Amino acid sequence: MDHTSTSGATAPGPLDFLEFAAARGGQLFKTAYLLTGGDAHLAEDLVQEALSRMYVRWRRLSRLENPAGYAQTVLANTFLSYRRLRRNTERVTYELPEVAVNDGDPALRLTLLQALRDLSPQDRAVLVLRFWEDRSIEETAAALQLSSTAVRSRSHRALGRMRALLGDSFAAQVAR
């Protein structure tokens, strides 16, 4: 007995996922790069982990209205999980790898990345999702499993901390 469908519709498969990953990988990397405070290697690892988590559930996830938004949520949660599970044997360095930058002022970019790096991982995630990803307060709250009030409070405090960290050096960088 033949159980194949004759409707012509095919279930989403690995090729659909590869197309999705190729189309969204760059944006996911940019977000991960900001979340990690400029650590390109860790950003690549986080994107790979987020995409592998999505691949396992791709048949169900491909039917979502916005799988790209879901991918951003998975990435943010992967970052937060990584920060919670990081082992004490790792040593944080504040040297950025040499990366060719074609946009804007490199000194300003490094100043902003340093200020992001000095925030707590949760505050950094809130700012990146709210202002880099241009998500609403409700979307950010849902992605990070926080209340809307917590997102507002964290945004306010994190922006205040960024202003304090950047201080006069930021005003001088922007004025140039």
PDB file of N, CA, C and O in Angstrom, residues 68-123:
ATOM      1  N   ALA A  68      12.669  33.754  11.668  1.00  0.00           N
ATOM      2  CA  ALA A  68      13.850  34.595  11.879  1.00  0.00           C
ATOM      3  C   ALA A  68      13.808  35.228  13.271  1.00  0.00           C
ATOM      4  O   ALA A  68      14.830  35.297  13.955  1.00  0.00           O
ATOM      5  N   GLY A  69      12.653  35.673  13.693  1.00  0.00           N
ATOM      6  CA  GLY A  69      12.510  36.222  15.036  1.00  0.00           C
ATOM      7  C   GLY A  69      12.761  35.166  16.094  1.00  0.00           C
ATOM      8  O   GLY A  69      13.376  35.428  17.128  1.00  0.00           O
ATOM      9  N   TYR A  70      12.279  33.965  15.822  1.00  0.00           N
ATOM     10  CA  TYR A  70      12.510  32.863  16.749  1.00  0.00           C
ATOM     11  C   TYR A  70      14.008  32.551  16.829  1.00  0.00           C
ATOM     12  O   TYR A  70      14.532  32.265  17.907  1.00  0.00           O
ATOM     13  N   ALA A  71      14.702  32.640  15.695  1.00  0.00           N
ATOM     14  CA  ALA A  71      16.145  32.391  15.681  1.00  0.00           C
ATOM     15  C   ALA A  71      16.874  33.408  16.556  1.00  0.00           C
ATOM     16  O   ALA A  71      17.813  33.051  17.277  1.00  0.00           O
ATOM     17  N   GLN A  72      16.434  34.664  16.512  1.00  0.00           N
ATOM     18  CA  GLN A  72      17.050  35.690  17.359  1.00  0.00           C
ATOM     19  C   GLN A  72      16.814  35.373  18.835  1.00  0.00           C
ATOM     20  O   GLN A  72      17.692  35.564  19.668  1.00  0.00           O
ATOM     21  N   THR A  73      15.625  34.890  19.156  1.00  0.00           N
ATOM     22  CA  THR A  73      15.314  34.522  20.534  1.00  0.00           C
ATOM     23  C   THR A  73      16.188  33.360  20.983  1.00  0.00           C
ATOM     24  O   THR A  73      16.733  33.370  22.096  1.00  0.00           O
ATOM     25  N   VAL A  74      16.337  32.349  20.141  1.00  0.00           N
ATOM     26  CA  VAL A  74      17.188  31.197  20.466  1.00  0.00           C
ATOM     27  C   VAL A  74      18.623  31.664  20.676  1.00  0.00           C
ATOM     28  O   VAL A  74      19.302  31.235  21.612  1.00  0.00           O
ATOM     29  N   LEU A  75      19.084  32.584  19.831  1.00  0.00           N
ATOM     30  CA  LEU A  75      20.443  33.105  19.967  1.00  0.00           C
ATOM     31  C   LEU A  75      20.623  33.838  21.296  1.00  0.00           C
ATOM     32  O   LEU A  75      21.613  33.619  22.002  1.00  0.00           O
ATOM     33  N   ALA A  76      19.684  34.685  21.651  1.00  0.00           N
ATOM     34  CA  ALA A  76      19.781  35.426  22.917  1.00  0.00           C
ATOM     35  C   ALA A  76      19.781  34.462  24.103  1.00  0.00           C
ATOM     36  O   ALA A  76      20.579  34.617  25.038  1.00  0.00           O
ATOM     37  N   ASN A  77      18.923  33.465  24.068  1.00  0.00           N
ATOM     38  CA  ASN A  77      18.877  32.488  25.157  1.00  0.00           C
ATOM     39  C   ASN A  77      20.149  31.637  25.208  1.00  0.00           C
ATOM     40  O   ASN A  77      20.627  31.285  26.288  1.00  0.00           O
ATOM     41  N   THR A  78      20.712  31.320  24.051  1.00  0.00           N
ATOM     42  CA  THR A  78      21.967  30.575  23.998  1.00  0.00           C
ATOM     43  C   THR A  78      23.089  31.395  24.629  1.00  0.00           C
ATOM     44  O   THR A  78      23.899  30.880  25.399  1.00  0.00           O
ATOM     45  N   PHE A  79      23.113  32.686  24.319  1.00  0.00           N
ATOM     46  CA  PHE A  79      24.113  33.583  24.914  1.00  0.00           C
ATOM     47  C   PHE A  79      23.974  33.631  26.432  1.00  0.00           C
ATOM     48  O   PHE A  79      24.953  33.497  27.164  1.00  0.00           O
ATOM     49  N   LEU A  80      22.755  33.823  26.909  1.00  0.00           N
ATOM     50  CA  LEU A  80      22.546  33.903  28.353  1.00  0.00           C
ATOM     51  C   LEU A  80      22.900  32.582  29.037  1.00  0.00           C
ATOM     52  O   LEU A  80      23.475  32.575  30.127  1.00  0.00           O
ATOM     53  N   SER A  81      22.571  31.463  28.408  1.00  0.00           N
ATOM     54  CA  SER A  81      22.936  30.154  28.973  1.00  0.00           C
ATOM     55  C   SER A  81      24.450  30.001  29.030  1.00  0.00           C
ATOM     56  O   SER A  81      24.996  29.505  30.014  1.00  0.00           O
ATOM     57  N   TYR A  82      25.116  30.425  27.974  1.00  0.00           N
ATOM     58  CA  TYR A  82      26.576  30.334  27.942  1.00  0.00           C
ATOM     59  C   TYR A  82      27.179  31.148  29.091  1.00  0.00           C
ATOM     60  O   TYR A  82      28.088  30.691  29.776  1.00  0.00           O
ATOM     61  N   ARG A  83      26.666  32.350  29.294  1.00  0.00           N
ATOM     62  CA  ARG A  83      27.202  33.210  30.343  1.00  0.00           C
ATOM     63  C   ARG A  83      26.998  32.584  31.718  1.00  0.00           C
ATOM     64  O   ARG A  83      27.834  32.722  32.599  1.00  0.00           O
ATOM     65  N   ARG A  84      25.883  31.903  31.912  1.00  0.00           N
ATOM     66  CA  ARG A  84      25.622  31.267  33.212  1.00  0.00           C
ATOM     67  C   ARG A  84      26.511  30.048  33.417  1.00  0.00           C
ATOM     68  O   ARG A  84      26.898  29.741  34.536  1.00  0.00           O
ATOM     69  N   LEU A  85      26.835  29.339  32.349  1.00  0.00           N
ATOM     70  CA  LEU A  85      27.549  28.075  32.469  1.00  0.00           C
ATOM     71  C   LEU A  85      29.058  28.188  32.283  1.00  0.00           C
ATOM     72  O   LEU A  85      29.760  27.189  32.367  1.00  0.00           O
ATOM     73  N   ARG A  86      29.540  29.399  31.990  1.00  0.00           N
ATOM     74  CA  ARG A  86      30.964  29.574  31.703  1.00  0.00           C
ATOM     75  C   ARG A  86      31.811  29.068  32.867  1.00  0.00           C
ATOM     76  O   ARG A  86      31.554  29.358  34.023  1.00  0.00           O
ATOM     77  N   ARG A  87      32.828  28.350  32.556  1.00  0.00           N
ATOM     78  CA  ARG A  87      33.697  27.759  33.568  1.00  0.00           C
ATOM     79  C   ARG A  87      34.694  28.792  34.096  1.00  0.00           C
ATOM     80  O   ARG A  87      35.100  29.716  33.397  1.00  0.00           O
ATOM     81  N   ASN A  88      35.127  28.599  35.318  1.00  0.00           N
ATOM     82  CA  ASN A  88      36.091  29.508  35.940  1.00  0.00           C
ATOM     83  C   ASN A  88      37.470  29.414  35.314  1.00  0.00           C
ATOM     84  O   ASN A  88      38.324  30.260  35.562  1.00  0.00           O
ATOM     85  N   THR A  89      37.736  28.377  34.540  1.00  0.00           N
ATOM     86  CA  THR A  89      39.055  28.215  33.949  1.00  0.00           C
ATOM     87  C   THR A  89      39.271  29.141  32.756  1.00  0.00           C
ATOM     88  O   THR A  89      40.396  29.289  32.309  1.00  0.00           O
ATOM     89  N   GLU A  90      38.225  29.749  32.266  1.00  0.00           N
ATOM     90  CA  GLU A  90      38.381  30.655  31.138  1.00  0.00           C
ATOM     91  C   GLU A  90      38.902  31.995  31.612  1.00  0.00           C
ATOM     92  O   GLU A  90      38.534  32.479  32.675  1.00  0.00           O
ATOM     93  N   ARG A  91      39.751  32.582  30.819  1.00  0.00           N
ATOM     94  CA  ARG A  91      40.316  33.885  31.143  1.00  0.00           C
ATOM     95  C   ARG A  91      39.818  34.904  30.122  1.00  0.00           C
ATOM     96  O   ARG A  91      40.009  34.734  28.928  1.00  0.00           O
ATOM     97  N   VAL A  92      39.220  35.961  30.624  1.00  0.00           N
ATOM     98  CA  VAL A  92      38.706  37.005  29.766  1.00  0.00           C
ATOM     99  C   VAL A  92      39.857  37.917  29.365  1.00  0.00           C
ATOM    100  O   VAL A  92      40.667  38.310  30.191  1.00  0.00           O
ATOM    101  N   THR A  93      39.923  38.248  28.090  1.00  0.00           N
ATOM    102  CA  THR A  93      40.910  39.209  27.612  1.00  0.00           C
ATOM    103  C   THR A  93      40.177  40.395  27.017  1.00  0.00           C
ATOM    104  O   THR A  93      39.066  40.277  26.525  1.00  0.00           O
ATOM    105  N   TYR A  94      40.813  41.525  27.073  1.00  0.00           N
ATOM    106  CA  TYR A  94      40.193  42.729  26.544  1.00  0.00           C
ATOM    107  C   TYR A  94      40.852  43.179  25.247  1.00  0.00           C
ATOM    108  O   TYR A  94      40.743  44.316  24.849  1.00  0.00           O
ATOM    109  N   GLU A  95      41.557  42.273  24.615  1.00  0.00           N
ATOM    110  CA  GLU A  95      42.159  42.586  23.331  1.00  0.00           C
ATOM    111  C   GLU A  95      41.238  42.071  22.244  1.00  0.00           C
ATOM    112  O   GLU A  95      40.882  40.896  22.219  1.00  0.00           O
ATOM    113  N   LEU A  96      40.855  42.965  21.356  1.00  0.00           N
ATOM    114  CA  LEU A  96      40.007  42.565  20.242  1.00  0.00           C
ATOM    115  C   LEU A  96      40.885  42.027  19.115  1.00  0.00           C
ATOM    116  O   LEU A  96      41.982  42.532  18.883  1.00  0.00           O
ATOM    117  N   PRO A  97      40.412  41.008  18.417  1.00  0.00           N
ATOM    118  CA  PRO A  97      41.190  40.513  17.283  1.00  0.00           C
ATOM    119  C   PRO A  97      41.210  41.572  16.181  1.00  0.00           C
ATOM    120  O   PRO A  97      40.325  42.421  16.101  1.00  0.00           O
ATOM    121  N   GLU A  98      42.241  41.513  15.381  1.00  0.00           N
ATOM    122  CA  GLU A  98      42.313  42.458  14.275  1.00  0.00           C
ATOM    123  C   GLU A  98      41.248  42.093  13.249  1.00  0.00           C
ATOM    124  O   GLU A  98      41.240  41.000  12.707  1.00  0.00           O
ATOM    125  N   VAL A  99      40.334  43.015  13.045  1.00  0.00           N
ATOM    126  CA  VAL A  99      39.228  42.799  12.121  1.00  0.00           C
ATOM    127  C   VAL A  99      39.130  44.025  11.225  1.00  0.00           C
ATOM    128  O   VAL A  99      39.142  45.157  11.706  1.00  0.00           O
ATOM    129  N   ALA A 100      39.027  43.800   9.935  1.00  0.00           N
ATOM    130  CA  ALA A 100      38.861  44.914   9.010  1.00  0.00           C
ATOM    131  C   ALA A 100      37.464  45.495   9.181  1.00  0.00           C
ATOM    132  O   ALA A 100      36.473  44.785   9.135  1.00  0.00           O
ATOM    133  N   VAL A 101      37.400  46.799   9.407  1.00  0.00           N
ATOM    134  CA  VAL A 101      36.127  47.478   9.579  1.00  0.00           C
ATOM    135  C   VAL A 101      36.018  48.526   8.486  1.00  0.00           C
ATOM    136  O   VAL A 101      36.891  49.375   8.342  1.00  0.00           O
ATOM    137  N   ASN A 102      34.943  48.440   7.719  1.00  0.00           N
ATOM    138  CA  ASN A 102      34.764  49.369   6.611  1.00  0.00           C
ATOM    139  C   ASN A 102      33.785  50.474   6.917  1.00  0.00           C
ATOM    140  O   ASN A 102      33.608  51.370   6.112  1.00  0.00           O
ATOM    141  N   ASP A 103      33.131  50.416   8.046  1.00  0.00           N
ATOM    142  CA  ASP A 103      32.083  51.395   8.304  1.00  0.00           C
ATOM    143  C   ASP A 103      32.438  52.281   9.487  1.00  0.00           C
ATOM    144  O   ASP A 103      32.960  51.830  10.488  1.00  0.00           O
ATOM    145  N   GLY A 104      32.155  53.549   9.344  1.00  0.00           N
ATOM    146  CA  GLY A 104      32.247  54.493  10.442  1.00  0.00           C
ATOM    147  C   GLY A 104      33.632  54.647  11.033  1.00  0.00           C
ATOM    148  O   GLY A 104      34.645  54.306  10.424  1.00  0.00           O
ATOM    149  N   ASP A 105      33.648  55.152  12.223  1.00  0.00           N
ATOM    150  CA  ASP A 105      34.863  55.452  12.949  1.00  0.00           C
ATOM    151  C   ASP A 105      35.248  54.254  13.823  1.00  0.00           C
ATOM    152  O   ASP A 105      34.513  53.896  14.739  1.00  0.00           O
ATOM    153  N   PRO A 106      36.408  53.639  13.561  1.00  0.00           N
ATOM    154  CA  PRO A 106      36.785  52.456  14.344  1.00  0.00           C
ATOM    155  C   PRO A 106      36.947  52.754  15.840  1.00  0.00           C
ATOM    156  O   PRO A 106      36.610  51.919  16.673  1.00  0.00           O
ATOM    157  N   ALA A 107      37.453  53.934  16.180  1.00  0.00           N
ATOM    158  CA  ALA A 107      37.624  54.262  17.598  1.00  0.00           C
ATOM    159  C   ALA A 107      36.268  54.343  18.299  1.00  0.00           C
ATOM    160  O   ALA A 107      36.115  53.879  19.433  1.00  0.00           O
ATOM    161  N   LEU A 108      35.286  54.920  17.630  1.00  0.00           N
ATOM    162  CA  LEU A 108      33.938  55.000  18.197  1.00  0.00           C
ATOM    163  C   LEU A 108      33.354  53.607  18.370  1.00  0.00           C
ATOM    164  O   LEU A 108      32.770  53.293  19.398  1.00  0.00           O
ATOM    165  N   ARG A 109      33.534  52.770  17.362  1.00  0.00           N
ATOM    166  CA  ARG A 109      33.028  51.397  17.422  1.00  0.00           C
ATOM    167  C   ARG A 109      33.647  50.630  18.592  1.00  0.00           C
ATOM    168  O   ARG A 109      32.945  49.951  19.346  1.00  0.00           O
ATOM    169  N   LEU A 110      34.966  50.765  18.770  1.00  0.00           N
ATOM    170  CA  LEU A 110      35.643  50.071  19.864  1.00  0.00           C
ATOM    171  C   LEU A 110      35.195  50.610  21.219  1.00  0.00           C
ATOM    172  O   LEU A 110      35.048  49.847  22.176  1.00  0.00           O
ATOM    173  N   THR A 111      34.962  51.910  21.291  1.00  0.00           N
ATOM    174  CA  THR A 111      34.484  52.511  22.535  1.00  0.00           C
ATOM    175  C   THR A 111      33.112  51.952  22.900  1.00  0.00           C
ATOM    176  O   THR A 111      32.860  51.590  24.050  1.00  0.00           O
ATOM    177  N   LEU A 112      32.225  51.858  21.915  1.00  0.00           N
ATOM    178  CA  LEU A 112      30.886  51.317  22.166  1.00  0.00           C
ATOM    179  C   LEU A 112      30.938  49.836  22.533  1.00  0.00           C
ATOM    180  O   LEU A 112      30.230  49.386  23.442  1.00  0.00           O
ATOM    181  N   LEU A 113      31.776  49.069  21.837  1.00  0.00           N
ATOM    182  CA  LEU A 113      31.902  47.643  22.159  1.00  0.00           C
ATOM    183  C   LEU A 113      32.453  47.447  23.571  1.00  0.00           C
ATOM    184  O   LEU A 113      32.009  46.561  24.295  1.00  0.00           O
ATOM    185  N   GLN A 114      33.413  48.276  23.966  1.00  0.00           N
ATOM    186  CA  GLN A 114      33.960  48.173  25.318  1.00  0.00           C
ATOM    187  C   GLN A 114      32.885  48.477  26.356  1.00  0.00           C
ATOM    188  O   GLN A 114      32.772  47.787  27.370  1.00  0.00           O
ATOM    189  N   ALA A 115      32.089  49.505  26.103  1.00  0.00           N
ATOM    190  CA  ALA A 115      31.015  49.852  27.039  1.00  0.00           C
ATOM    191  C   ALA A 115      29.991  48.725  27.110  1.00  0.00           C
ATOM    192  O   ALA A 115      29.510  48.385  28.195  1.00  0.00           O
ATOM    193  N   LEU A 116      29.650  48.113  25.982  1.00  0.00           N
ATOM    194  CA  LEU A 116      28.724  46.968  25.988  1.00  0.00           C
ATOM    195  C   LEU A 116      29.317  45.813  26.784  1.00  0.00           C
ATOM    196  O   LEU A 116      28.619  45.143  27.541  1.00  0.00           O
ATOM    197  N   ARG A 117      30.602  45.584  26.603  1.00  0.00           N
ATOM    198  CA  ARG A 117      31.260  44.471  27.284  1.00  0.00           C
ATOM    199  C   ARG A 117      31.239  44.658  28.800  1.00  0.00           C
ATOM    200  O   ARG A 117      31.205  43.695  29.552  1.00  0.00           O
ATOM    201  N   ASP A 118      31.246  45.914  29.261  1.00  0.00           N
ATOM    202  CA  ASP A 118      31.268  46.193  30.692  1.00  0.00           C
ATOM    203  C   ASP A 118      29.900  46.033  31.359  1.00  0.00           C
ATOM    204  O   ASP A 118      29.813  46.064  32.579  1.00  0.00           O
ATOM    205  N   LEU A 119      28.851  45.871  30.556  1.00  0.00           N
ATOM    206  CA  LEU A 119      27.511  45.646  31.109  1.00  0.00           C
ATOM    207  C   LEU A 119      27.353  44.176  31.499  1.00  0.00           C
ATOM    208  O   LEU A 119      28.055  43.309  30.985  1.00  0.00           O
ATOM    209  N   SER A 120      26.389  43.906  32.346  1.00  0.00           N
ATOM    210  CA  SER A 120      26.088  42.511  32.666  1.00  0.00           C
ATOM    211  C   SER A 120      25.507  41.839  31.419  1.00  0.00           C
ATOM    212  O   SER A 120      24.936  42.518  30.555  1.00  0.00           O
ATOM    213  N   PRO A 121      25.621  40.529  31.295  1.00  0.00           N
ATOM    214  CA  PRO A 121      25.081  39.845  30.119  1.00  0.00           C
ATOM    215  C   PRO A 121      23.583  40.105  29.916  1.00  0.00           C
ATOM    216  O   PRO A 121      23.133  40.291  28.779  1.00  0.00           O
ATOM    217  N   GLN A 122      22.818  40.138  30.982  1.00  0.00           N
ATOM    218  CA  GLN A 122      21.373  40.363  30.866  1.00  0.00           C
ATOM    219  C   GLN A 122      21.098  41.778  30.348  1.00  0.00           C
ATOM    220  O   GLN A 122      20.264  41.965  29.456  1.00  0.00           O
ATOM    221  N   ASP A 123      21.801  42.787  30.889  1.00  0.00           N
ATOM    222  CA  ASP A 123      21.617  44.165  30.425  1.00  0.00           C
ATOM    223  C   ASP A 123      22.053  44.304  28.970  1.00  0.00           C
ATOM    224  O   ASP A 123      21.407  44.978  28.171  1.00  0.00           O
TER     225      ASP A 123
END
